[in-house]
Coordinates of C-alpha atoms and ligand atoms in Angstrom, one line a residue:
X7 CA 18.9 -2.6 0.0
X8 CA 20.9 -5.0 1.8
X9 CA 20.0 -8.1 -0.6
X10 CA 23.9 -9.2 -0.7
X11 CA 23.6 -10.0 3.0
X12 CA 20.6 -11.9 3.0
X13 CA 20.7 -15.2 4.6
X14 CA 19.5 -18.1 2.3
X15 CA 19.0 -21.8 2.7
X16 CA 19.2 -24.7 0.2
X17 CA 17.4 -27.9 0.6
X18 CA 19.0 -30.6 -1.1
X19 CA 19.5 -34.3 -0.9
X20 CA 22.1 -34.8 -3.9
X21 CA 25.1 -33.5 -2.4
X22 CA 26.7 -32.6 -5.6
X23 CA 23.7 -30.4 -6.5
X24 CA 23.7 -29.2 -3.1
X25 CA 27.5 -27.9 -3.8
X26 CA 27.0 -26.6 -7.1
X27 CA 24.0 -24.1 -6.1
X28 CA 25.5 -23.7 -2.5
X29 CA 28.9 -22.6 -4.2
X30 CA 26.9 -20.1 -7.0
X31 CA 25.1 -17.8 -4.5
X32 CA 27.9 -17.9 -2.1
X33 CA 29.7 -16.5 -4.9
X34 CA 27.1 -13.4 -5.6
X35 CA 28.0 -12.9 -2.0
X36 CA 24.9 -14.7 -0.2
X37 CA 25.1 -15.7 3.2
X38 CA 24.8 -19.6 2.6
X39 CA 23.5 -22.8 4.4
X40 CA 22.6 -26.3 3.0
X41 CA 20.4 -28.7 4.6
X42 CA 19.9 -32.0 3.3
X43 CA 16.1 -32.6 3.6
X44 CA 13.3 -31.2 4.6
X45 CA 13.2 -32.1 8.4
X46 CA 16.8 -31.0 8.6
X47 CA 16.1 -27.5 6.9
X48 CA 13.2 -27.3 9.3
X49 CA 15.7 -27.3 12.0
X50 CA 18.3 -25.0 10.9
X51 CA 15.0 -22.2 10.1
X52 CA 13.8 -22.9 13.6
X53 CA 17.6 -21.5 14.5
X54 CA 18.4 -18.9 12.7
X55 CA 16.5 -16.3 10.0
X56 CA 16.5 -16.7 6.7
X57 CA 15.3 -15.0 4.1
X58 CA 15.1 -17.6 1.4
X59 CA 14.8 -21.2 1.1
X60 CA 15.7 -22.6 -2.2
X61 CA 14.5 -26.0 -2.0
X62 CA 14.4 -29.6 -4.4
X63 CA 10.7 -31.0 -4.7
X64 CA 11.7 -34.9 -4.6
X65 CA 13.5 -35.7 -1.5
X66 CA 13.2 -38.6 0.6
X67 CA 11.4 -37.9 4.1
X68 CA 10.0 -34.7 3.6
X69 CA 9.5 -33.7 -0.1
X70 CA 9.7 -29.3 -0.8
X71 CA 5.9 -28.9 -1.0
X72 CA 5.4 -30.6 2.7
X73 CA 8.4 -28.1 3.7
X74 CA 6.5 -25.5 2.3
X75 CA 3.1 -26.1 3.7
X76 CA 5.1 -26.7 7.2
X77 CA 7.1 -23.2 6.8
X78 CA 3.3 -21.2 5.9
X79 CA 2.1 -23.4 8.9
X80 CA 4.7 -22.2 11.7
X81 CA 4.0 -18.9 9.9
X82 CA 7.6 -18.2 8.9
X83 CA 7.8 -15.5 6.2
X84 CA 10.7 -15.9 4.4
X85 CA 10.1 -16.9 0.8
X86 CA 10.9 -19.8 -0.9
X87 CA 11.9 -21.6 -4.6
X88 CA 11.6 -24.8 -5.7
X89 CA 13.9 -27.1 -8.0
X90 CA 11.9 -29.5 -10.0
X91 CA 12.7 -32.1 -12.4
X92 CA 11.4 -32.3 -16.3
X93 CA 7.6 -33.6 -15.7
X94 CA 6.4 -32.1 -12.4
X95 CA 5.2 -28.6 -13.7
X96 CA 1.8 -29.3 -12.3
X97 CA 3.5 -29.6 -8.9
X98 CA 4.9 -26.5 -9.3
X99 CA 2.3 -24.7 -10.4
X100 CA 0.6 -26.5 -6.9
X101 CA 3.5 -25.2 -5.1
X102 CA 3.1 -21.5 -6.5
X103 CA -1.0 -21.3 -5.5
X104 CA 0.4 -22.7 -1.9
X105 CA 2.5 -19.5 -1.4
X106 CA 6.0 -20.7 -2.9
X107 CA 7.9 -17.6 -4.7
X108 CA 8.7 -19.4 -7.9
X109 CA 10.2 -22.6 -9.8
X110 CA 12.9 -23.5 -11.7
X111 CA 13.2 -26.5 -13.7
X112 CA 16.1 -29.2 -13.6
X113 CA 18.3 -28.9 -15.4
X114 CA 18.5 -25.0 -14.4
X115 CA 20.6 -22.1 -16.2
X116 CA 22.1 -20.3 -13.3
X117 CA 21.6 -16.7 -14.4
X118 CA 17.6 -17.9 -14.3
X119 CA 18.6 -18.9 -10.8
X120 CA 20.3 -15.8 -9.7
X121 CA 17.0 -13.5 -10.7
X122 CA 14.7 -15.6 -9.5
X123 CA 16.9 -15.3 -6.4
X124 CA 16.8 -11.8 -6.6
X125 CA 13.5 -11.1 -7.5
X126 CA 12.7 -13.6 -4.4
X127 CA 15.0 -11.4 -1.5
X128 CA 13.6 -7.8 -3.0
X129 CA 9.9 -9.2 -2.8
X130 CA 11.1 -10.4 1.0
X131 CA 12.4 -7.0 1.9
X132 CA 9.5 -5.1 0.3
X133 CA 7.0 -7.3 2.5
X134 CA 9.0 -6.6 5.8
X135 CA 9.1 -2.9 4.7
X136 CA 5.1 -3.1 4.3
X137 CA 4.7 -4.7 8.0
X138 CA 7.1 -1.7 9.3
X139 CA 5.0 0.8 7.2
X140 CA 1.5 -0.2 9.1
X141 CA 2.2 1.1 12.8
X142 CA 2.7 4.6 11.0
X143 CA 1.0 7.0 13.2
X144 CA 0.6 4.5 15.2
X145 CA 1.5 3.7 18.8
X146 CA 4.1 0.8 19.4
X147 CA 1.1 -1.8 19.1
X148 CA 0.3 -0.4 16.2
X149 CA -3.4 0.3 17.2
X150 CA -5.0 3.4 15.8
X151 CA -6.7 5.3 17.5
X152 CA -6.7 7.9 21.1
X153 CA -10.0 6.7 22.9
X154 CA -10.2 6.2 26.3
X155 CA -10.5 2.4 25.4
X156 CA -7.6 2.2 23.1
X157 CA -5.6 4.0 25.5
X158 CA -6.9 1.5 28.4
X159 CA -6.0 -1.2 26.3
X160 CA -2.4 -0.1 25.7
X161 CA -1.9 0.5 29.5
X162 CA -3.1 -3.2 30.1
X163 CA -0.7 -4.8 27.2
X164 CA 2.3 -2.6 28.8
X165 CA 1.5 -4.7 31.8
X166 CA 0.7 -8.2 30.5
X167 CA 2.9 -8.2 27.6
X168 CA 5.9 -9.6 28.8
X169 CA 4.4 -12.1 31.2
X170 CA 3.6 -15.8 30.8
X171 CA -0.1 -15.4 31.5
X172 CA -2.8 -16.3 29.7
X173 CA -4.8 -13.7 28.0
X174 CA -8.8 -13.9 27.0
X175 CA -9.7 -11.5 24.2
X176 CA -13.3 -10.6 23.7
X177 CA -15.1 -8.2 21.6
X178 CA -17.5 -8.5 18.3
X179 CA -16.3 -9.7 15.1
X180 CA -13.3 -7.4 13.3
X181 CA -12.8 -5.5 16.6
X182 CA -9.1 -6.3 16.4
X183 CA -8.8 -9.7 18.6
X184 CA -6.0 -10.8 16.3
X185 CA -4.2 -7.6 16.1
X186 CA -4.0 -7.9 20.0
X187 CA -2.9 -11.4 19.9
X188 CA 0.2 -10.6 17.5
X189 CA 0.9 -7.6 19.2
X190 CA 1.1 -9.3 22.9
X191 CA 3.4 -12.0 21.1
X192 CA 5.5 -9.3 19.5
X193 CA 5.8 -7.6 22.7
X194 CA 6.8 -10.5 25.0
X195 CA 10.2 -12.2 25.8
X196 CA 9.0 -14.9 22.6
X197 CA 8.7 -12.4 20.2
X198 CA 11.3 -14.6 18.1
X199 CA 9.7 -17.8 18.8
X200 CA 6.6 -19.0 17.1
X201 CA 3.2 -17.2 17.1
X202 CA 1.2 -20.2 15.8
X203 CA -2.8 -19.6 15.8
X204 CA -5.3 -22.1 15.4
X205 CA -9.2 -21.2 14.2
X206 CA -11.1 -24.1 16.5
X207 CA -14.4 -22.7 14.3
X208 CA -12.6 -23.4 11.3
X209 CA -11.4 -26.8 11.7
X210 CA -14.1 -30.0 11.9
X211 CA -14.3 -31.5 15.1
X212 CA -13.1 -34.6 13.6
X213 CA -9.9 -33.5 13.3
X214 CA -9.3 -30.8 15.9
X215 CA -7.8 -33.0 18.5
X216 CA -5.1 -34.0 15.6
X217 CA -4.5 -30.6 15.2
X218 CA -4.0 -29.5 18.8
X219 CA -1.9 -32.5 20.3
X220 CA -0.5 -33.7 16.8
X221 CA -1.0 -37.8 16.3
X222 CA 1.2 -40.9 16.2
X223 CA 2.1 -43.0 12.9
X224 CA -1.0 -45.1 12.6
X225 CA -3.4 -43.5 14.9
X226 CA -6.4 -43.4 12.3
X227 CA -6.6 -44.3 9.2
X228 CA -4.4 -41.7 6.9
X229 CA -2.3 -40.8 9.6
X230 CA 0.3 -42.2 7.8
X231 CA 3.4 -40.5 10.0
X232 CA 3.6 -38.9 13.1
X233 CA 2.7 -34.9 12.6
X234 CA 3.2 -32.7 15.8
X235 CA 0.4 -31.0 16.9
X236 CA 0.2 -26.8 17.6
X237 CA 1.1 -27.5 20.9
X238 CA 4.4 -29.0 20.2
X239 CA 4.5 -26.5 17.2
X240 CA 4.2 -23.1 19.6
X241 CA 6.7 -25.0 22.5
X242 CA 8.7 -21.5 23.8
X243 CA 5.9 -19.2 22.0
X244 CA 2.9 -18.3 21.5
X245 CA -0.5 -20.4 21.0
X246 CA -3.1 -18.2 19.9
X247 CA -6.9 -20.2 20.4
X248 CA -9.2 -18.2 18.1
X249 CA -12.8 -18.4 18.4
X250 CA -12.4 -20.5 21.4
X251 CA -16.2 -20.6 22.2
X252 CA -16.6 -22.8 19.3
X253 CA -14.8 -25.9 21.2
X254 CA -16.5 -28.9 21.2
X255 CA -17.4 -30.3 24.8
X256 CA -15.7 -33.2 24.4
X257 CA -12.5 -31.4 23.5
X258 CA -13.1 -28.6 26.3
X259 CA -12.1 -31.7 28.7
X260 CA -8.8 -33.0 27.2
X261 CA -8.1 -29.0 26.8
X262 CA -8.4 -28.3 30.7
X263 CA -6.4 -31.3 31.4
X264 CA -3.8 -30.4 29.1
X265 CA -3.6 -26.6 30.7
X266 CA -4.1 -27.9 34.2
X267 CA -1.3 -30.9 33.7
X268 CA 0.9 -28.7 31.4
X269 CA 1.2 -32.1 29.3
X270 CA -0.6 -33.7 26.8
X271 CA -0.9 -37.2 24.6
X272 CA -0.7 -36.7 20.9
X273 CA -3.4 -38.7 19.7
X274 CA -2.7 -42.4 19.1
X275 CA -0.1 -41.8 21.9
X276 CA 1.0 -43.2 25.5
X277 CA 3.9 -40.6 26.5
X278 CA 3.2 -37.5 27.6
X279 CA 4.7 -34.8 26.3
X280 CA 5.4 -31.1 28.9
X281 CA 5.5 -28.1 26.6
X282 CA 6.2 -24.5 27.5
X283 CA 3.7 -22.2 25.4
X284 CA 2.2 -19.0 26.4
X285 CA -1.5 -19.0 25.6
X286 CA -3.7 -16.6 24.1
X287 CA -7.6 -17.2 23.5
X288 CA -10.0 -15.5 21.5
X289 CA -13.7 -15.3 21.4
X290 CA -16.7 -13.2 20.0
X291 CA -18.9 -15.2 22.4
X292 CA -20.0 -14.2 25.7
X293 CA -18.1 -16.8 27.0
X294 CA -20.1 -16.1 30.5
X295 CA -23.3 -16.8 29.1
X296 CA -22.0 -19.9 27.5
X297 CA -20.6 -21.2 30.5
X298 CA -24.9 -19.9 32.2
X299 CA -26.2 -22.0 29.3
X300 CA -23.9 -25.1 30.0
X301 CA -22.4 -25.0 26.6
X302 CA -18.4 -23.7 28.0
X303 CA -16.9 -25.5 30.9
X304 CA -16.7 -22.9 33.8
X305 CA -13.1 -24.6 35.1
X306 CA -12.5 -24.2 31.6
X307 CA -13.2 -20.4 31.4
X308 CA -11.5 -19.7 34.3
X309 CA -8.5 -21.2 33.4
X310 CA -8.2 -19.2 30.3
X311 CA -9.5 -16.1 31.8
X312 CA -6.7 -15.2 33.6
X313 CA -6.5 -11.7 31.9
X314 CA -9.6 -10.7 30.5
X315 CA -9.2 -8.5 27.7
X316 CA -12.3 -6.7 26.0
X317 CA -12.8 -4.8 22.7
X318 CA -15.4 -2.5 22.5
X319 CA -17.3 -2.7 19.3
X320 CA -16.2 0.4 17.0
X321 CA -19.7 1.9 17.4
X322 CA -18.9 2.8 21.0
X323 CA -15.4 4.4 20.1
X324 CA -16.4 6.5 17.0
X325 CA -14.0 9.1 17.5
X326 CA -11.5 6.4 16.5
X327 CA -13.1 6.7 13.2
X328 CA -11.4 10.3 12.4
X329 CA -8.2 8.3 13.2
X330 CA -8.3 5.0 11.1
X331 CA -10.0 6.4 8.2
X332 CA -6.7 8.6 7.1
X333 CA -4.1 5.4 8.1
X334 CA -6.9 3.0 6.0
X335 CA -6.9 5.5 3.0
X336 CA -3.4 5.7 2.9
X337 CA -2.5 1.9 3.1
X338 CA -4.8 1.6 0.5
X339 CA -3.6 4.3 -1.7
X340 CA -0.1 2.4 -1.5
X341 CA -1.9 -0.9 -2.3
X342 CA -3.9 0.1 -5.0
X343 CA -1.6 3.0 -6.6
X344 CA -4.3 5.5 -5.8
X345 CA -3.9 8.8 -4.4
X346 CA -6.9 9.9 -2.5
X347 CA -5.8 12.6 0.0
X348 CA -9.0 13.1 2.2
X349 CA -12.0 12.4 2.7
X350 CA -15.4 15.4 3.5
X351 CA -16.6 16.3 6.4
X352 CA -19.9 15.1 5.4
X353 CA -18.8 11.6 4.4
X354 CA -17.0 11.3 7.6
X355 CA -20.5 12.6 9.7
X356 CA -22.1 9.5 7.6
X357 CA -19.2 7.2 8.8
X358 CA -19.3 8.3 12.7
X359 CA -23.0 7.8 12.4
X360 CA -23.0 4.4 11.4
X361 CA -23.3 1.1 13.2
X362 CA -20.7 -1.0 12.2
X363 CA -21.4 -4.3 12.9
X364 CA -18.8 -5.8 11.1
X365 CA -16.2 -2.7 13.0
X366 CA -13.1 -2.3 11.7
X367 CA -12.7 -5.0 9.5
X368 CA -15.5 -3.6 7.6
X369 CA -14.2 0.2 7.9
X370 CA -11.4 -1.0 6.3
X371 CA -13.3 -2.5 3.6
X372 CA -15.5 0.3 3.3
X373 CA -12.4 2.9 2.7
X374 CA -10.8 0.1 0.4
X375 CA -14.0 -0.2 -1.9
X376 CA -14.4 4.0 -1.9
X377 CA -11.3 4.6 -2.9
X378 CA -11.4 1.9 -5.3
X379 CA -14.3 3.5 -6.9
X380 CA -13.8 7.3 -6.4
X381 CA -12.6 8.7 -9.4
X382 CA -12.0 12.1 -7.3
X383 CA -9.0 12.9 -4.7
X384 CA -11.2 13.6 -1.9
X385 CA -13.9 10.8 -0.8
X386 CA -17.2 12.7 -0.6
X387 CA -20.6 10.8 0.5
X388 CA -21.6 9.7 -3.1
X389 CA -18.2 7.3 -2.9
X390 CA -19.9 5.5 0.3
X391 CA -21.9 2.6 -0.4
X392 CA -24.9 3.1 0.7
X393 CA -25.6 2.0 4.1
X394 CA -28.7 0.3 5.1
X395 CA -30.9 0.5 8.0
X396 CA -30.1 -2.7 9.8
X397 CA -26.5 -1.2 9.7
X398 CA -25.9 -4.0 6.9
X399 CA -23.4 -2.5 4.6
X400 CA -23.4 -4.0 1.2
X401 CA -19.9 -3.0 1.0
X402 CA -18.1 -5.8 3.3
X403 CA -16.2 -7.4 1.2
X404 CA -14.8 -10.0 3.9
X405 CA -11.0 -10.7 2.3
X406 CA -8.3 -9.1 1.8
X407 CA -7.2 -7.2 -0.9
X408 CA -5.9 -9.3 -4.1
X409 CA -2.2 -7.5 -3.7
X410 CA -2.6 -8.2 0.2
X411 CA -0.1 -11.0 2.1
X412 CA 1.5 -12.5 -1.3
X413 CA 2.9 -8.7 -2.0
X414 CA 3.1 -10.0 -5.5
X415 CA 4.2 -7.7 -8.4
X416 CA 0.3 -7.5 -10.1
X417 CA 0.2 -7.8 -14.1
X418 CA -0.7 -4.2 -14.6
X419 CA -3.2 -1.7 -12.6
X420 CA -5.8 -2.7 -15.0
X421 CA -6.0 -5.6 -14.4
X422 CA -5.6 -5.2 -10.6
X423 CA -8.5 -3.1 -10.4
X424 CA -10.9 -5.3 -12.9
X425 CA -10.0 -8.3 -10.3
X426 CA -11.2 -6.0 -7.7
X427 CA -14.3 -5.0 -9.3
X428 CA -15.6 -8.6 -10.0
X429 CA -14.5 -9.6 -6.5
X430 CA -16.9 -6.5 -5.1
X431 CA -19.2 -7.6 -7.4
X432 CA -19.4 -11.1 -6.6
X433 CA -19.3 -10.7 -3.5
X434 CA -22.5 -8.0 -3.4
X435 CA -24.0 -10.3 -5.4
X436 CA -23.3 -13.0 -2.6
X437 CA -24.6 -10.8 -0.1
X438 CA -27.6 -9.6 -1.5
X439 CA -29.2 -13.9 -2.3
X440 CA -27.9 -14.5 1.2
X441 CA -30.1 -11.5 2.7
X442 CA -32.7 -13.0 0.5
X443 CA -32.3 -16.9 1.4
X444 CA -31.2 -17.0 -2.5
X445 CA -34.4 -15.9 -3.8
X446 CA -33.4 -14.8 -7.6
X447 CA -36.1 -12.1 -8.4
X448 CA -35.8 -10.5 -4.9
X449 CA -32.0 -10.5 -4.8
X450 CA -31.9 -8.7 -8.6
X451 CA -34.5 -6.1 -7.4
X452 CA -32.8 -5.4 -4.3
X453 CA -29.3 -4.6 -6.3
X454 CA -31.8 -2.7 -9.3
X455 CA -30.9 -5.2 -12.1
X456 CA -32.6 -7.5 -14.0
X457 CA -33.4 -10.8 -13.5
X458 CA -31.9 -12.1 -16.2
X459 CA -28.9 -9.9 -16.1
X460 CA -28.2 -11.3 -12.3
X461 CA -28.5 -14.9 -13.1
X462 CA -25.9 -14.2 -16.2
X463 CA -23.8 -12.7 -13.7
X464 CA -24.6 -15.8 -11.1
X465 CA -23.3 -18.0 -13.7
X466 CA -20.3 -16.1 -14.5
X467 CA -19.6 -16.1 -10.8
X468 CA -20.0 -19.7 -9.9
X469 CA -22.9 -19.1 -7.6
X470 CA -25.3 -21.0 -8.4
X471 CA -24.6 -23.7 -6.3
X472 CA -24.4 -21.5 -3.4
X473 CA -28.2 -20.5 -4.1
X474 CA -29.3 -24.0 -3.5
X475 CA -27.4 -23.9 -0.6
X476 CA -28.8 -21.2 0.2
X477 CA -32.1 -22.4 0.3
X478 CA -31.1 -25.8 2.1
X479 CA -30.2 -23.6 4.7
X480 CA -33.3 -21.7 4.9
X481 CA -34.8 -24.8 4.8
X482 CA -32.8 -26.3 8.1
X483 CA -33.8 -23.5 9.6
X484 CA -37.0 -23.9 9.1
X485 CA -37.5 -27.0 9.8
Ligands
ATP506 N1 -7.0 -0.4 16.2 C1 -6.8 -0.8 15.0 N2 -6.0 -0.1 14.2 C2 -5.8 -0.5 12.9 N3 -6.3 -1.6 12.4 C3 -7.1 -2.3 13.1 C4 -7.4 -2.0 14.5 N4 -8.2 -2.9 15.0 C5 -8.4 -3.8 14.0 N5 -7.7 -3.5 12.9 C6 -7.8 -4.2 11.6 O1 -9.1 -4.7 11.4 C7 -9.1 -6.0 10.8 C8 -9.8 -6.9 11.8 O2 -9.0 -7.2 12.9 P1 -8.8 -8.6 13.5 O3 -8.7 -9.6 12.5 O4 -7.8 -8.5 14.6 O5 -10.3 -8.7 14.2 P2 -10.9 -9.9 15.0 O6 -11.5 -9.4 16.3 O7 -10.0 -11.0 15.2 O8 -12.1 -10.4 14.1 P3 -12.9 -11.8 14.0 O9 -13.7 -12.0 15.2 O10 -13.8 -11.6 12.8 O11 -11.8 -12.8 13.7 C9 -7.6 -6.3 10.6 O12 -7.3 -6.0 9.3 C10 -6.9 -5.4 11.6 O13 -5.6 -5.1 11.1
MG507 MG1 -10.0 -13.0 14.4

């Protein structure tokens, strides 16, 4: 591995610290640059790559935990460590659940520093090797699968790829709208410039706007400095619009201004500000029938579907099945230290044959689960879960796999796997009260356990809440 060439960057504001550490890894042959706060190292990433920022918590401006949540927020992935001072564990600890690599502690003994360093650039490169291992049998864009509407797909990214126009994905729920997204941004002239994605379902409406155009120093209350917005965050990349049916009207307008004007205000804010941003919108709306039912803007819609692009739902392209059930099994064999070569003929029949409303996302759970629980080296049908007639699949687990994105040395298998177990668990558990608006009897007969032994497990799962919330849902909807 090429560690000794790796290209790290130390956040400092005491410039005799900033000497002392810049002048140890320099020595183990690093390629080394300093920075002197946070805004400044912000700068010099936007530059250059690096694969490690080794950063002090307390500095004036922008402290190392803000740097951190604005380096996962840019979505750079190199890693980083943070100096602290006796007394601020608990921040570090914070800083470790948000993603940092590790911590030292002030004052620091510098062969701790040089294996944390280590440990850091080998987890870096193992990460990169993981995202270069994915495409495997893959095409360039690394979509699996040979039917006619992968292969349509592909010919349309050849073309669109490398242009400035704005794209509009469609297709159900885990069909891949993301995957397209990264890959039209990989593909393109930006491909080293930012890919920054915003989830308008995810954030309230409340603070969208923020988000988007970024606000002045006293705009609202709390908006204690001036943060840029995504717009000013993707400038000479990409701006991916997830779930863009999900905009609020009000929004919709400033949002066609903004693309019609190529400018926008940040909120709080007189000046305009131009940016250059190639845009990329997703939906699993019929954005058509929203626009029919008055709830889209039709200027809106047109301005974003400029390239249409649609993915059919997997249930349309089943042959695709025979193709990303092997690459699924063998990622997860990697992840999880298993080695499960195949899978039946029967058990794929009972794959191709089902509905898949959740598509790929949920294949790939549904591999990840059976080979989780297979104590064979072929997956037969007994290791499926057992699908049900509304093509509800108990089996969805809905995140990603406890040794996905941190790429994280785990404790020990063991434990790996019992995490795994009480996450299926859990979230069968979840599935099964939400199927029965939270009703405790039906949702314990329904998974063939007791009452009793479902509401233990309710308690040792923190769901109890969620059944009265359940219920208040219900109970909206009923109303
Ligand atoms: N053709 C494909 N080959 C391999 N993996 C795929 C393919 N299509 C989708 N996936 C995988 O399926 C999962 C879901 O894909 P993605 O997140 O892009 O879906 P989505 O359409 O954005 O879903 P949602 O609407 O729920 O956000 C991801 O893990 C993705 O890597
Ligand atoms: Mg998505």
């Amino acid at each position: 591995m090429s560690s000794k060439a790796s290209r790290i960057l130390i956040v400092e504001d005491e410039a005799n610290m900033r000497r002392i550490l810049s002048a140890m890894l320099s020595r183990d042959g690093y390629k080394v640059e300093t920075a002197g706060n946070g805004r400044q190292a912000l700068e010099l990433l936007g530059k250059g790559s690096f694969q490690l920022v080794v950063s002090d918590l307390r500095m004036p401006q922008m402290d190392g935990l803000e740097l951190l949540s604005e380096l996962r927020r840019r979505g750079m992935a190199c890693e980083l460590i943070l100096i602290t001072a006796h007394g601020t564990i608990e921040t570090a600890v914070e800083a470790m659940k948000n993603g940092a690599f590790d911590f030292i502690t002030k004052p620091f003994d510098a062969a701790e520093l040089k294996i944390k360093v280590g440990n850091a650039l080998r987890t870096y490169e193992k990460r990169q090797l993981d995202a270069k291992l994915t495409p495997e049998g893959a095409d360039r864009y690394n979509f699996i699968g040979s039917s006619p509407a992968i292969r349509e797909l592909c010919r349309i990214l050849d073309k669109v790829a490398d242009s400035p126009t704005t794209v509009l994905v469609t297709g159900e729920s885990g069909t891949g709208k993301e995957l397209v997204a990264q890959a039209i941004h990989r593909h393109s002239a930006r491909a080293d410039k930012p890919f920054i994605r915003i989830n308008v379902a995810a954030i309230p409406e409340t603070l969208l706007e923020s988000e988007l155009f970024g606000h002045e120093k006293g705009a609202f209350t709390g908006a204690v400095a001036l943060k840029p917005g995504r717009f000013e965050l993707a400038d000479s990349g990409t701006l991916f619009l997830d779930e863009i049916g999900e905009t609020p009207k009000e929004l919709q307008v400033k949002l066609l201004r903004c693309l019609q004007e190529r400018e926008f205000e940040r909120v709080g804010g007189l000046k305009s500000i131009k940016f250059d941003v190639r845009l990329i919108a997703a939906t699993n709306k019929d954005l058509e029938a929203e626009v029919a039912a008055g709830r889209f803007r039709q200027d809106l819609f047109y301005r974003l579907n400029v390239v249409p692009i649609h993915l059919p739902p997997l249930r349309e392209r089943s042959e695709d099945i025979e193709e990303l059930v092997p690459y699924f099994i063998e990622r997860f064999n990697k992840r999880l230290g298993r080695s499960v070569e195949g899978i039946t003929p029967g058990a794929m029949a009972k794959l191709r044959a089902y509905r898949w409303p959740g598509n790929i996302r949920e294949l790939e759970n549904v591999v990840e689960r059976s080979i989780l629980l297979a104590d064979g080296h072929i997956l037969d049908v007994e290791n499926l879960p057992t699908f049900s007639r509304h093509g509800v699949s108990p089996a969805s687990l809905g995140e990603s796999s406890p040794l996905g994105a941190e790429g994280r040395t785990p404790s020990s298998l063991k434990q790996v796997v019992k995490e795994h177990t009480r996450r299926v668990e859990r979230h069968v558990i979840q599935q099964a009260l939400g199927e029965t608006g939270g009703n405790v009897t039906r949702a314990a007969e329904a998974l063939g356990i007791s009452r009793k032994s479902l509401q233990m497990k309710m308690k040792e799962y923190g769901l109890r809440n969620q059944r009265s919330e359940l219920k208040q849902n219900r109970g909206d909807l009923h109303s």
